[in-house]
Coordinates of N, CA and C in Angstrom, one line a residue:
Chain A
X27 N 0.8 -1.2 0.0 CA 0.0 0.0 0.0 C 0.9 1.2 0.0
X28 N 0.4 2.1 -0.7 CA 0.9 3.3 -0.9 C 0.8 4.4 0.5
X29 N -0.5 3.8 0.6 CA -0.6 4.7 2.1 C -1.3 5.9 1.6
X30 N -1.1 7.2 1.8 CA -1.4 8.6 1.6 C -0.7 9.4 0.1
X31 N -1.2 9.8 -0.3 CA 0.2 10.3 -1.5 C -0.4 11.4 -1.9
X32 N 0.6 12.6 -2.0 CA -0.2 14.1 -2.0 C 0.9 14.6 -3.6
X33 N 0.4 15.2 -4.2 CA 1.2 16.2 -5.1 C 0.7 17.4 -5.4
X34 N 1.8 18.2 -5.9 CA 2.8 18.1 -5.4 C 3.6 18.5 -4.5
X35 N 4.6 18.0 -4.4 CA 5.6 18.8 -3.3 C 5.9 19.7 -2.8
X36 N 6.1 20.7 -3.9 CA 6.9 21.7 -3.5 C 5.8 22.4 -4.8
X37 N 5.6 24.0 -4.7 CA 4.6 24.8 -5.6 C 4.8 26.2 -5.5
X38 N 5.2 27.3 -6.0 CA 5.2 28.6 -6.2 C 4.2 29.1 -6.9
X39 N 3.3 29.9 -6.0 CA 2.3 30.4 -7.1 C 2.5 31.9 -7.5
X40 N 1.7 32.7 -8.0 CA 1.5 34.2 -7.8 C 0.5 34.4 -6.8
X41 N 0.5 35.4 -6.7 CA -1.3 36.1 -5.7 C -2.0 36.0 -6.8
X42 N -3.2 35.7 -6.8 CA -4.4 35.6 -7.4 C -4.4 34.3 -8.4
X43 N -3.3 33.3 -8.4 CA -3.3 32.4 -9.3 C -4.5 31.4 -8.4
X44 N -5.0 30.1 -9.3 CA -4.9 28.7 -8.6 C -4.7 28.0 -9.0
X45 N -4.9 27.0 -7.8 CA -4.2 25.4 -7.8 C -5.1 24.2 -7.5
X46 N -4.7 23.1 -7.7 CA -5.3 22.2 -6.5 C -4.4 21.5 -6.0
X47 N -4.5 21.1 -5.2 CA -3.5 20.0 -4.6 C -4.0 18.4 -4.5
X48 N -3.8 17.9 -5.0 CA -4.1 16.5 -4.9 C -3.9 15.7 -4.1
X49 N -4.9 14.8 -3.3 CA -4.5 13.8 -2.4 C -5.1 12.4 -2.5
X50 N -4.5 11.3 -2.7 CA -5.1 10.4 -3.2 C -4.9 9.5 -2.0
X51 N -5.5 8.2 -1.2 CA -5.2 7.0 -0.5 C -5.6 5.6 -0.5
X52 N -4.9 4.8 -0.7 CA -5.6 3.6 -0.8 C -5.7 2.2 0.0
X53 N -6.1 3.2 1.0 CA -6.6 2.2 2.3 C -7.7 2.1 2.6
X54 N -9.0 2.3 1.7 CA -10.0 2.3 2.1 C -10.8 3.1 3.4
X55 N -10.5 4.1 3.4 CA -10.3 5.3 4.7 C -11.8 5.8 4.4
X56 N -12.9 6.1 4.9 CA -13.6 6.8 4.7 C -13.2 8.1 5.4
X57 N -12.5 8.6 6.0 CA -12.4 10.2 6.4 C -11.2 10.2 6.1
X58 N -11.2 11.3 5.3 CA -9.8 12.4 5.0 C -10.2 13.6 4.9
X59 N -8.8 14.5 5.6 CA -8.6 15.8 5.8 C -7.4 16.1 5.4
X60 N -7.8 17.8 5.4 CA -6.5 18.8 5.3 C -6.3 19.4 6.0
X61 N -4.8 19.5 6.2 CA -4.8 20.2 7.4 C -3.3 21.2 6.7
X62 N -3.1 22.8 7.4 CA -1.8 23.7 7.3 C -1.2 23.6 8.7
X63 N -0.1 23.5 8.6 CA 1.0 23.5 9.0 C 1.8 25.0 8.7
X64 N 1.6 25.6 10.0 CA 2.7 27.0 9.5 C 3.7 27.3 10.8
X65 N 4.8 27.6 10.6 CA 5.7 27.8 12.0 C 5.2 28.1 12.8
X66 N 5.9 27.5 14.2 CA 5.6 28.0 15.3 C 3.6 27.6 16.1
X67 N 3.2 27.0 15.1 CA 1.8 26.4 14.9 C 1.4 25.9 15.4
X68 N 0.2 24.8 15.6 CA -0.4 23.6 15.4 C -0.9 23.2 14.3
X69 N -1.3 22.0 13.9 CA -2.3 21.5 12.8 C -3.1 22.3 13.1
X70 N -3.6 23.2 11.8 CA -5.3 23.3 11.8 C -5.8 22.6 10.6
X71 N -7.1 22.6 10.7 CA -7.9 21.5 10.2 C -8.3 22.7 9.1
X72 N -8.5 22.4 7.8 CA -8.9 23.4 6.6 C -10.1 22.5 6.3
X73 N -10.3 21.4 5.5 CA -11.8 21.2 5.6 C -11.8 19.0 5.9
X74 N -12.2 18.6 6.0 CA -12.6 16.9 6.3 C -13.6 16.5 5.4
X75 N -13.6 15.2 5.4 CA -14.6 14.4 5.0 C -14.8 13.3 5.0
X76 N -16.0 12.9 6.5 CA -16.6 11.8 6.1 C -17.0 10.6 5.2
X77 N -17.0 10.5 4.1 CA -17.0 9.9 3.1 C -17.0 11.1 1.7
X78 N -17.4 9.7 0.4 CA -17.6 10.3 -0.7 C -19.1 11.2 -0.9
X79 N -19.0 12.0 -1.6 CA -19.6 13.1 -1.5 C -20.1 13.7 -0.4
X80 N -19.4 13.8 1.2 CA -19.7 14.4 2.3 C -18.6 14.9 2.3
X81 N -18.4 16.7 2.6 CA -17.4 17.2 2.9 C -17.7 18.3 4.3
X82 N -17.0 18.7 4.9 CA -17.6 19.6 5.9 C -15.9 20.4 6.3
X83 N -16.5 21.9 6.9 CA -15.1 22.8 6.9 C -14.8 22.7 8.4
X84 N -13.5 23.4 8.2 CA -12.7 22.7 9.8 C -13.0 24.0 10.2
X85 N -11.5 24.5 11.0 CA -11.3 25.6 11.5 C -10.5 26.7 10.7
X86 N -10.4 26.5 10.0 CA -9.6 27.5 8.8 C -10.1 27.5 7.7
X87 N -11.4 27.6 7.0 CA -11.4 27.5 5.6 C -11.6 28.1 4.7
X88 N -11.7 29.2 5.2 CA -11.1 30.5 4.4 C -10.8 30.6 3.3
X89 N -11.0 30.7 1.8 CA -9.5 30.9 0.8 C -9.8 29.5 0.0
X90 N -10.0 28.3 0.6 CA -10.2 27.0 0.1 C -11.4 26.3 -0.5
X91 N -11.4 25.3 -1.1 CA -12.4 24.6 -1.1 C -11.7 23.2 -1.6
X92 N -12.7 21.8 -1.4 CA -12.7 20.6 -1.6 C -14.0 20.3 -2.1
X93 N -13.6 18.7 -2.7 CA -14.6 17.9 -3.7 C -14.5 16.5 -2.8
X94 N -15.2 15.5 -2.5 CA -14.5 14.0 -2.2 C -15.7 13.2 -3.1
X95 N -15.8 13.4 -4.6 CA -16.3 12.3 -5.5 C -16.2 11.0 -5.3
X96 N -15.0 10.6 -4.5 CA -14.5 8.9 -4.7 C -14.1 8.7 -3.4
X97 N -14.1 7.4 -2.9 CA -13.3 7.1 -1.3 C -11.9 7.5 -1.6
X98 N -11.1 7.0 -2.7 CA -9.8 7.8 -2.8 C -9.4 8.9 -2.7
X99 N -10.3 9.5 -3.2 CA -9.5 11.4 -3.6 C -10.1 12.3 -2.8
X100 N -9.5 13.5 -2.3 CA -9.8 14.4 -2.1 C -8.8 15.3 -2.1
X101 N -9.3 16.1 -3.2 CA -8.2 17.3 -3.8 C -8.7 18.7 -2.8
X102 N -7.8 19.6 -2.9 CA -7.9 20.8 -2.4 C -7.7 22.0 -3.0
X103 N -8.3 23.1 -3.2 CA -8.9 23.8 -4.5 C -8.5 25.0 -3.6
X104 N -7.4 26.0 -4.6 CA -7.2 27.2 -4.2 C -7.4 28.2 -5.0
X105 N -8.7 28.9 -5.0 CA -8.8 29.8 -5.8 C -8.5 31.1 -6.3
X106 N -7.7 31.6 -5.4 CA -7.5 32.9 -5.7 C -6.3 33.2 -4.9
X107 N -4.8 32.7 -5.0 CA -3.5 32.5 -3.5 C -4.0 33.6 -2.9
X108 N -3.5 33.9 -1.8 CA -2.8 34.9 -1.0 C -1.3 34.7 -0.6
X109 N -1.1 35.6 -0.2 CA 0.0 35.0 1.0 C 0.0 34.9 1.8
X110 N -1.2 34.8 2.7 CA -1.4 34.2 3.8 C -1.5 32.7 3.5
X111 N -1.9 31.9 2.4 CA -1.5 30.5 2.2 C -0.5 30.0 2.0
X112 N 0.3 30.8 1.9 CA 1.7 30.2 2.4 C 2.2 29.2 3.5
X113 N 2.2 28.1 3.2 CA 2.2 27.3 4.4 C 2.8 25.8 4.0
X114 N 2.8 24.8 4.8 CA 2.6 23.4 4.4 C 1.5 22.4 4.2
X115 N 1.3 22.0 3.5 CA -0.2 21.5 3.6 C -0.4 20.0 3.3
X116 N -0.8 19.1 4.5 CA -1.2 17.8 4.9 C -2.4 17.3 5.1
X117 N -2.2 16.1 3.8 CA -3.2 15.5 4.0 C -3.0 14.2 4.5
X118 N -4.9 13.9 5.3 CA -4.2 12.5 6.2 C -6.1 11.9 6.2
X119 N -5.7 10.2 6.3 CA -7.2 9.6 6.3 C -6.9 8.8 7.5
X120 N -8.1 8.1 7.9 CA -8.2 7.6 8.9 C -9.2 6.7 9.0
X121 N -9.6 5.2 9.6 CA -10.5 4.7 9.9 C -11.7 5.5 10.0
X122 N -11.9 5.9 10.9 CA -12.8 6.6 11.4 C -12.3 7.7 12.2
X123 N -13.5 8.6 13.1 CA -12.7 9.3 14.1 C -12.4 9.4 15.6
X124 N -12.2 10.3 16.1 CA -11.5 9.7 17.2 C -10.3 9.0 17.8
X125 N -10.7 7.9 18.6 CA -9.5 7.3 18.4 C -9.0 6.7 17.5
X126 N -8.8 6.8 16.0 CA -8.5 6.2 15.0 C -6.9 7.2 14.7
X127 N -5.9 6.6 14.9 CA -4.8 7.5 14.2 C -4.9 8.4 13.1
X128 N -4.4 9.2 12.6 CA -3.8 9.8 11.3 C -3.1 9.2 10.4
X129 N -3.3 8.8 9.2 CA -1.9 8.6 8.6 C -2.1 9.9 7.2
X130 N -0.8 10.6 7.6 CA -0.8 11.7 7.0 C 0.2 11.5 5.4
X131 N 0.1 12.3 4.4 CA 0.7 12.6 3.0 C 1.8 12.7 3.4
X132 N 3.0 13.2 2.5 CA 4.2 13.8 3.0 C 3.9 15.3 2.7
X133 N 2.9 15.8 2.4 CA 2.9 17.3 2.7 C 3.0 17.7 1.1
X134 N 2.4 19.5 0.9 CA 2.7 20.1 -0.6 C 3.4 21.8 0.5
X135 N 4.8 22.0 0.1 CA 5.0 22.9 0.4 C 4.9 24.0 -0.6
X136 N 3.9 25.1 -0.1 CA 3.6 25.8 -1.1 C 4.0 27.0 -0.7
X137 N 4.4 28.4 -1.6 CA 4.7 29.5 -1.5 C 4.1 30.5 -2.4
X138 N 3.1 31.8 -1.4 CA 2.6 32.0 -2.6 C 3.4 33.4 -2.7
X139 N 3.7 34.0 -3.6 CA 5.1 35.4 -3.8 C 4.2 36.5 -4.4
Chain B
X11 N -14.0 26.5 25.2 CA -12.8 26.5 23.9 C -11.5 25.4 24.4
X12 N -10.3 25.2 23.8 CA -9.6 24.0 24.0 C -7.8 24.6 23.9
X13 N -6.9 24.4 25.0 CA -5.8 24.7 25.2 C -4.9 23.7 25.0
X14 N -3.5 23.8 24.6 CA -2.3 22.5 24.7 C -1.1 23.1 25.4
X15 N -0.5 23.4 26.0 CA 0.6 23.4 26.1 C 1.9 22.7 26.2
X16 N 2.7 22.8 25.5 CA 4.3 21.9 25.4 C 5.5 23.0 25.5
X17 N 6.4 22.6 26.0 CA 7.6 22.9 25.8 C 7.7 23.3 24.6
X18 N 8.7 24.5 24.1 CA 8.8 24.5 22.5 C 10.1 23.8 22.4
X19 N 11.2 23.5 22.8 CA 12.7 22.9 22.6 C 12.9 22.2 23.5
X20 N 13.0 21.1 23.3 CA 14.4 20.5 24.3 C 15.2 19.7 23.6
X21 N 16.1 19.7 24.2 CA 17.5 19.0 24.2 C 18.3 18.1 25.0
X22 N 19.0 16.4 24.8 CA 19.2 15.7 25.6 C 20.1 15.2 24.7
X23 N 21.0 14.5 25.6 CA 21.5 13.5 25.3 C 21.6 11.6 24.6
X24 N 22.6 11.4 24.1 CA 22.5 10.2 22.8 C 22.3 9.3 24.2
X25 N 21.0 8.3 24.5 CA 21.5 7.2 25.6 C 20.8 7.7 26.7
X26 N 20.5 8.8 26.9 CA 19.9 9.3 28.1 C 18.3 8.9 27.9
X27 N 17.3 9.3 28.9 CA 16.1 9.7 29.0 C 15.5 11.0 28.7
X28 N 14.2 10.8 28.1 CA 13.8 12.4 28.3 C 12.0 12.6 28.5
X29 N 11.4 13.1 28.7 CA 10.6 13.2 28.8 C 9.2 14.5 28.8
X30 N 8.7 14.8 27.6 CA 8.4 15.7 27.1 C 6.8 15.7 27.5
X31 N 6.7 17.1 28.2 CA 5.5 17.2 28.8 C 4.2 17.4 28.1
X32 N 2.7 17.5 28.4 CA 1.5 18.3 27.6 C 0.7 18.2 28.8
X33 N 0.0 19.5 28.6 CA -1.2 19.7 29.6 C -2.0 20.6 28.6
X34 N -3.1 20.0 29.0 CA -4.5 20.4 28.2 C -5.4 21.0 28.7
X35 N -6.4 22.0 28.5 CA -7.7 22.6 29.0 C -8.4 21.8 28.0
X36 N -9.4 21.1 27.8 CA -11.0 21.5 27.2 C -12.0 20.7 27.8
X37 N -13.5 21.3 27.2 CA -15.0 21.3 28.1 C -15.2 19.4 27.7
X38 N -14.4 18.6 26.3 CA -14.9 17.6 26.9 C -13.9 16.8 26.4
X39 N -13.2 15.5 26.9 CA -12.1 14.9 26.7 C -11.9 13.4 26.7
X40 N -12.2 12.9 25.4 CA -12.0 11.6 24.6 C -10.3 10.7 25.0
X41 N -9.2 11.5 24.6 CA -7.9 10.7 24.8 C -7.4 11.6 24.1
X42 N -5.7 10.8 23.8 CA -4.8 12.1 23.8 C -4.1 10.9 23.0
X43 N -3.3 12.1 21.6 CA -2.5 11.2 20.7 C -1.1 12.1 21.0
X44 N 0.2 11.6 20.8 CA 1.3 11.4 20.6 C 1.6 11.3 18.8
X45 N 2.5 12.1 18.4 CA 3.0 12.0 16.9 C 4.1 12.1 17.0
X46 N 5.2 11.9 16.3 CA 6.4 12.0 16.2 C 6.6 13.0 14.2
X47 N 7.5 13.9 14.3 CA 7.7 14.5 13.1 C 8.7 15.2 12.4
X48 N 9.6 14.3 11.7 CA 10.6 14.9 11.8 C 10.7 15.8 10.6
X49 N 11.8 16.7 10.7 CA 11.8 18.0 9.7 C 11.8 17.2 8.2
X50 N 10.4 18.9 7.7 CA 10.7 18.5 6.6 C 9.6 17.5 6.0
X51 N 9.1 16.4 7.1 CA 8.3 15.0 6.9 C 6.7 15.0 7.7
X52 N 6.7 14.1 7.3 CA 4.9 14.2 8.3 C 4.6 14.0 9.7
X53 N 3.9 13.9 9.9 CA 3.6 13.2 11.1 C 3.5 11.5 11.1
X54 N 3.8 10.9 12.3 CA 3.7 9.7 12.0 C 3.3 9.5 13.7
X55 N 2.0 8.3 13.7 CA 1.7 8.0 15.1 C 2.4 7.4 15.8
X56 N 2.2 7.5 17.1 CA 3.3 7.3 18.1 C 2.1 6.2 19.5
X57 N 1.2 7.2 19.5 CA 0.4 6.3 20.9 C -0.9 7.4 20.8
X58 N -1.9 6.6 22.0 CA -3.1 7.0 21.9 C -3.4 6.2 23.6
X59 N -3.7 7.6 24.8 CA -4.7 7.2 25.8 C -5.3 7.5 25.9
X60 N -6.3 6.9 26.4 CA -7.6 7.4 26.9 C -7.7 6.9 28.4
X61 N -7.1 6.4 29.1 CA -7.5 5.5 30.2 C -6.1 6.3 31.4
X62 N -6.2 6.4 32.6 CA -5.3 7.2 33.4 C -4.2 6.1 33.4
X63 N -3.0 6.5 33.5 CA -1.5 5.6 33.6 C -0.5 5.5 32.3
X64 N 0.4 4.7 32.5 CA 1.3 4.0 31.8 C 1.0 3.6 30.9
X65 N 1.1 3.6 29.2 CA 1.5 2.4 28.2 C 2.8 2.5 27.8
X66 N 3.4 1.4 27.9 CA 4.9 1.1 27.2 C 4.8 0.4 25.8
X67 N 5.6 1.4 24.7 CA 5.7 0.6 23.4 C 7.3 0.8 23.1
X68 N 7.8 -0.2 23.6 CA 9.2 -0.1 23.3 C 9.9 1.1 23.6
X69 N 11.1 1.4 23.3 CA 11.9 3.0 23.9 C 10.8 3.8 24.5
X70 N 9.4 3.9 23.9 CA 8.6 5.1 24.0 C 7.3 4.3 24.7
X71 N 7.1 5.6 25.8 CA 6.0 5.3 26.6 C 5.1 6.5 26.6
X72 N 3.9 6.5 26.8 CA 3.0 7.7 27.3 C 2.3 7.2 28.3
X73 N 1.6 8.6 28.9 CA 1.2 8.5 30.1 C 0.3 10.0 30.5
X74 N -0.6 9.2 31.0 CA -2.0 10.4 31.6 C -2.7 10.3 32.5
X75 N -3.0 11.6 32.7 CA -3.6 11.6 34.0 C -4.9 12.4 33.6
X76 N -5.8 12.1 33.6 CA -7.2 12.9 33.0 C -7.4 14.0 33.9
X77 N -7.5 13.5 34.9 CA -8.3 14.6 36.5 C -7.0 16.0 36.0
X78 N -5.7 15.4 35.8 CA -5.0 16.9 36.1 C -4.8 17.5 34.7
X79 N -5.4 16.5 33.5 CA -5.2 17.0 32.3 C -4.1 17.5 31.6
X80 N -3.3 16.2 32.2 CA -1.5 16.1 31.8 C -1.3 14.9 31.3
X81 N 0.0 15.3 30.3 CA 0.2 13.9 29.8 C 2.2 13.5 29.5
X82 N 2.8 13.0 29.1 CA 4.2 12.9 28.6 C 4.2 11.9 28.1
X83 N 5.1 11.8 27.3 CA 5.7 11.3 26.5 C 7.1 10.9 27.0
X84 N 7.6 9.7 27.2 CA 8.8 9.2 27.6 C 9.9 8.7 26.5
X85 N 11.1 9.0 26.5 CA 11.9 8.6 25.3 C 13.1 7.9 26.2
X86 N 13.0 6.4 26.0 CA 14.5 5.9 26.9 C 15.3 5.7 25.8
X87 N 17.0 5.4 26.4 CA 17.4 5.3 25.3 C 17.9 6.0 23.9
X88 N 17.9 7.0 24.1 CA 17.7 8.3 23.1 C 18.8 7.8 22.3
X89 N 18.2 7.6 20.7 CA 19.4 8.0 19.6 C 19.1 8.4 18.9
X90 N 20.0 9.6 18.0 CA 20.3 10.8 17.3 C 19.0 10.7 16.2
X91 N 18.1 9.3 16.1 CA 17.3 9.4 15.1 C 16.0 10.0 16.1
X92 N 16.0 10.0 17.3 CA 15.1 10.4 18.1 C 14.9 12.2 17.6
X93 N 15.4 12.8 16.9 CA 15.6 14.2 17.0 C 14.6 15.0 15.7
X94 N 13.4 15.1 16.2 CA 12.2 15.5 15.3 C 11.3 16.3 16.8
X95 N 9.9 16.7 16.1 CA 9.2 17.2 16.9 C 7.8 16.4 17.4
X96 N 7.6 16.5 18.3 CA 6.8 15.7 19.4 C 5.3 16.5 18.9
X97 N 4.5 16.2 18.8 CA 3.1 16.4 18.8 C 2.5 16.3 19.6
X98 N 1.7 16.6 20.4 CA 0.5 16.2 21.0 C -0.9 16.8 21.4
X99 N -1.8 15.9 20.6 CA -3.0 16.4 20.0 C -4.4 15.5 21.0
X100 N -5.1 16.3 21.0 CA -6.5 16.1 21.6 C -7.7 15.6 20.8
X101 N -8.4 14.6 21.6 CA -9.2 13.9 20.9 C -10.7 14.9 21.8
X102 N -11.5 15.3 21.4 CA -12.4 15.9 22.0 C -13.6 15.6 21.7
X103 N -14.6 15.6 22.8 CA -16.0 15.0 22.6 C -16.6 15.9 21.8
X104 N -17.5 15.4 21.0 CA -18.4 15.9 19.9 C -17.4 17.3 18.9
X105 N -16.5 16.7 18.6 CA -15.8 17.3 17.4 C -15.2 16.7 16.4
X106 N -15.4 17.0 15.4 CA -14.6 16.3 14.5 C -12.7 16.0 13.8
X107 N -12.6 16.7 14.6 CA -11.0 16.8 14.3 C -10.1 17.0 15.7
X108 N -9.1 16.6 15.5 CA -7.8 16.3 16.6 C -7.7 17.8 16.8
X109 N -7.5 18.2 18.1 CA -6.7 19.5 18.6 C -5.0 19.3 18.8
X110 N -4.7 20.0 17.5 CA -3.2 19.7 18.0 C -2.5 20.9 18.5
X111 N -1.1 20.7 19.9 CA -0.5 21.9 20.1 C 0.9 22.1 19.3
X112 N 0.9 23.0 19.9 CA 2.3 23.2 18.7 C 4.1 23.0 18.6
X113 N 3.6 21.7 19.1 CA 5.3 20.7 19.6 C 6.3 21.2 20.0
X114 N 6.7 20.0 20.2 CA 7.9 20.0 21.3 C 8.9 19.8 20.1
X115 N 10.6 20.7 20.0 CA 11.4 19.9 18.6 C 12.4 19.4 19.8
X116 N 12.3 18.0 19.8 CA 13.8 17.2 21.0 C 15.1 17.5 19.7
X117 N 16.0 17.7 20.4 CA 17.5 17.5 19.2 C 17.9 16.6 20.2
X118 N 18.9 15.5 20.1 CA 19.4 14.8 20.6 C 21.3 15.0 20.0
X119 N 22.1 14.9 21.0 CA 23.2 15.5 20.7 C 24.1 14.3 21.5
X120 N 25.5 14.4 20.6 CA 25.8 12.8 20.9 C 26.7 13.2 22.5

């Protein structure tokens, strides 16, 4: 198993450009999330989802948006950068919730200039 | 609303012990996760209590106490690959997502 797999890696955008970020898993996970990572931080949660076609927003979702069409995918849609999205950005699925671990992507470090 | 506190740095020795703190505020409290993360990489799970005391998983132990809404993380044995940041995130009644604070980075120095 591949586990989590996010692309891409590493992304420079402009202000007002977009993107999406892709995140794919294939562990049969019905909940995956996104979460930023910015220094000095904690995880915040940008938006989750329950299954396919249930999505719901975290604590940050600002700026963003998500699709979850398939148990595998759930991409993350940035419409318009800022530079306040400037950040690291992780995606992770899970059994269920609660006490179900994380298993997180290796991250899209993005920069927006 | 919901609090974490950690240490932001510590530093120990290759072989030694260490042991990195968390204490928590919130209104309702499921269990408490442990992550390990090294620069650069993701998170990867470490442990999960819900119940007051001890679990040992090899080098690494956690441990909680609910009533005082503390927790640690034990690291025996410390080697140089031990040197990433410590997580520790809250599992909270009727929410959907982990509260994470904003880690501990151990460096381990030979």
């Amino acid at each position: 198993n591949a586990g989590v797999t996010q692309t891409p890696k590493f992304r420079i955008l402009k202000i007002g450009q977009s993107m999406t970020l892709q995140c794919t898993q294939d562990m049969n996970h019905n909940y995956m999330y996104w979460y930023r990572q910015d220094p000095g931080m904690g995880l915040k949660l940008i938006y989750y989802s329950v299954g396919a076609g249930i999505t719901d927003k975290g604590e940050v979702p600002n700026g963003y948006n998500v699709s979850r069409s398939t148990t595998e995918d759930f991409p993350l849609r940035l419409e318009l950068a800022a530079p306040s999205q400037t950040s690291v950005y992780f995606c992770a699925s899970s059994v269920g919730q609660g006490s179900s671990p994380l298993h997180f992507g290796n991250g899209t470090r993005l920069t927006v200039t | 609303g919901q609090n974490i506190d950690q240490p932001t740095e510590m530093t120990a020795t290759e072989g030694a012990i260490v042991q990195i703190n968390c204490t928590y505020q919130t209104s309702g409290f499921n269990g408490l996760f442990w992550y390990q993360q090294h620069a650069g990489e993701a998170p990867t799970f470490l442990s999960y209590n819900v119940l007051d005391g001890l679990e040992e998983k090899g080098r690494f132990s956690s441990f909680l106490s609910r009533s005082k809404g503390y927790s640690y993380l034990l690291l025996k044995e410390l080697q140089m690959k031990d040197s990433a940041s410590y997580l520790c995130a809250i599992d909270q009644t009727g929410a959907n997502n982990l509260f994470f604070g904003t880690g501990t980075r151990l460096t381990v120095i030979p």
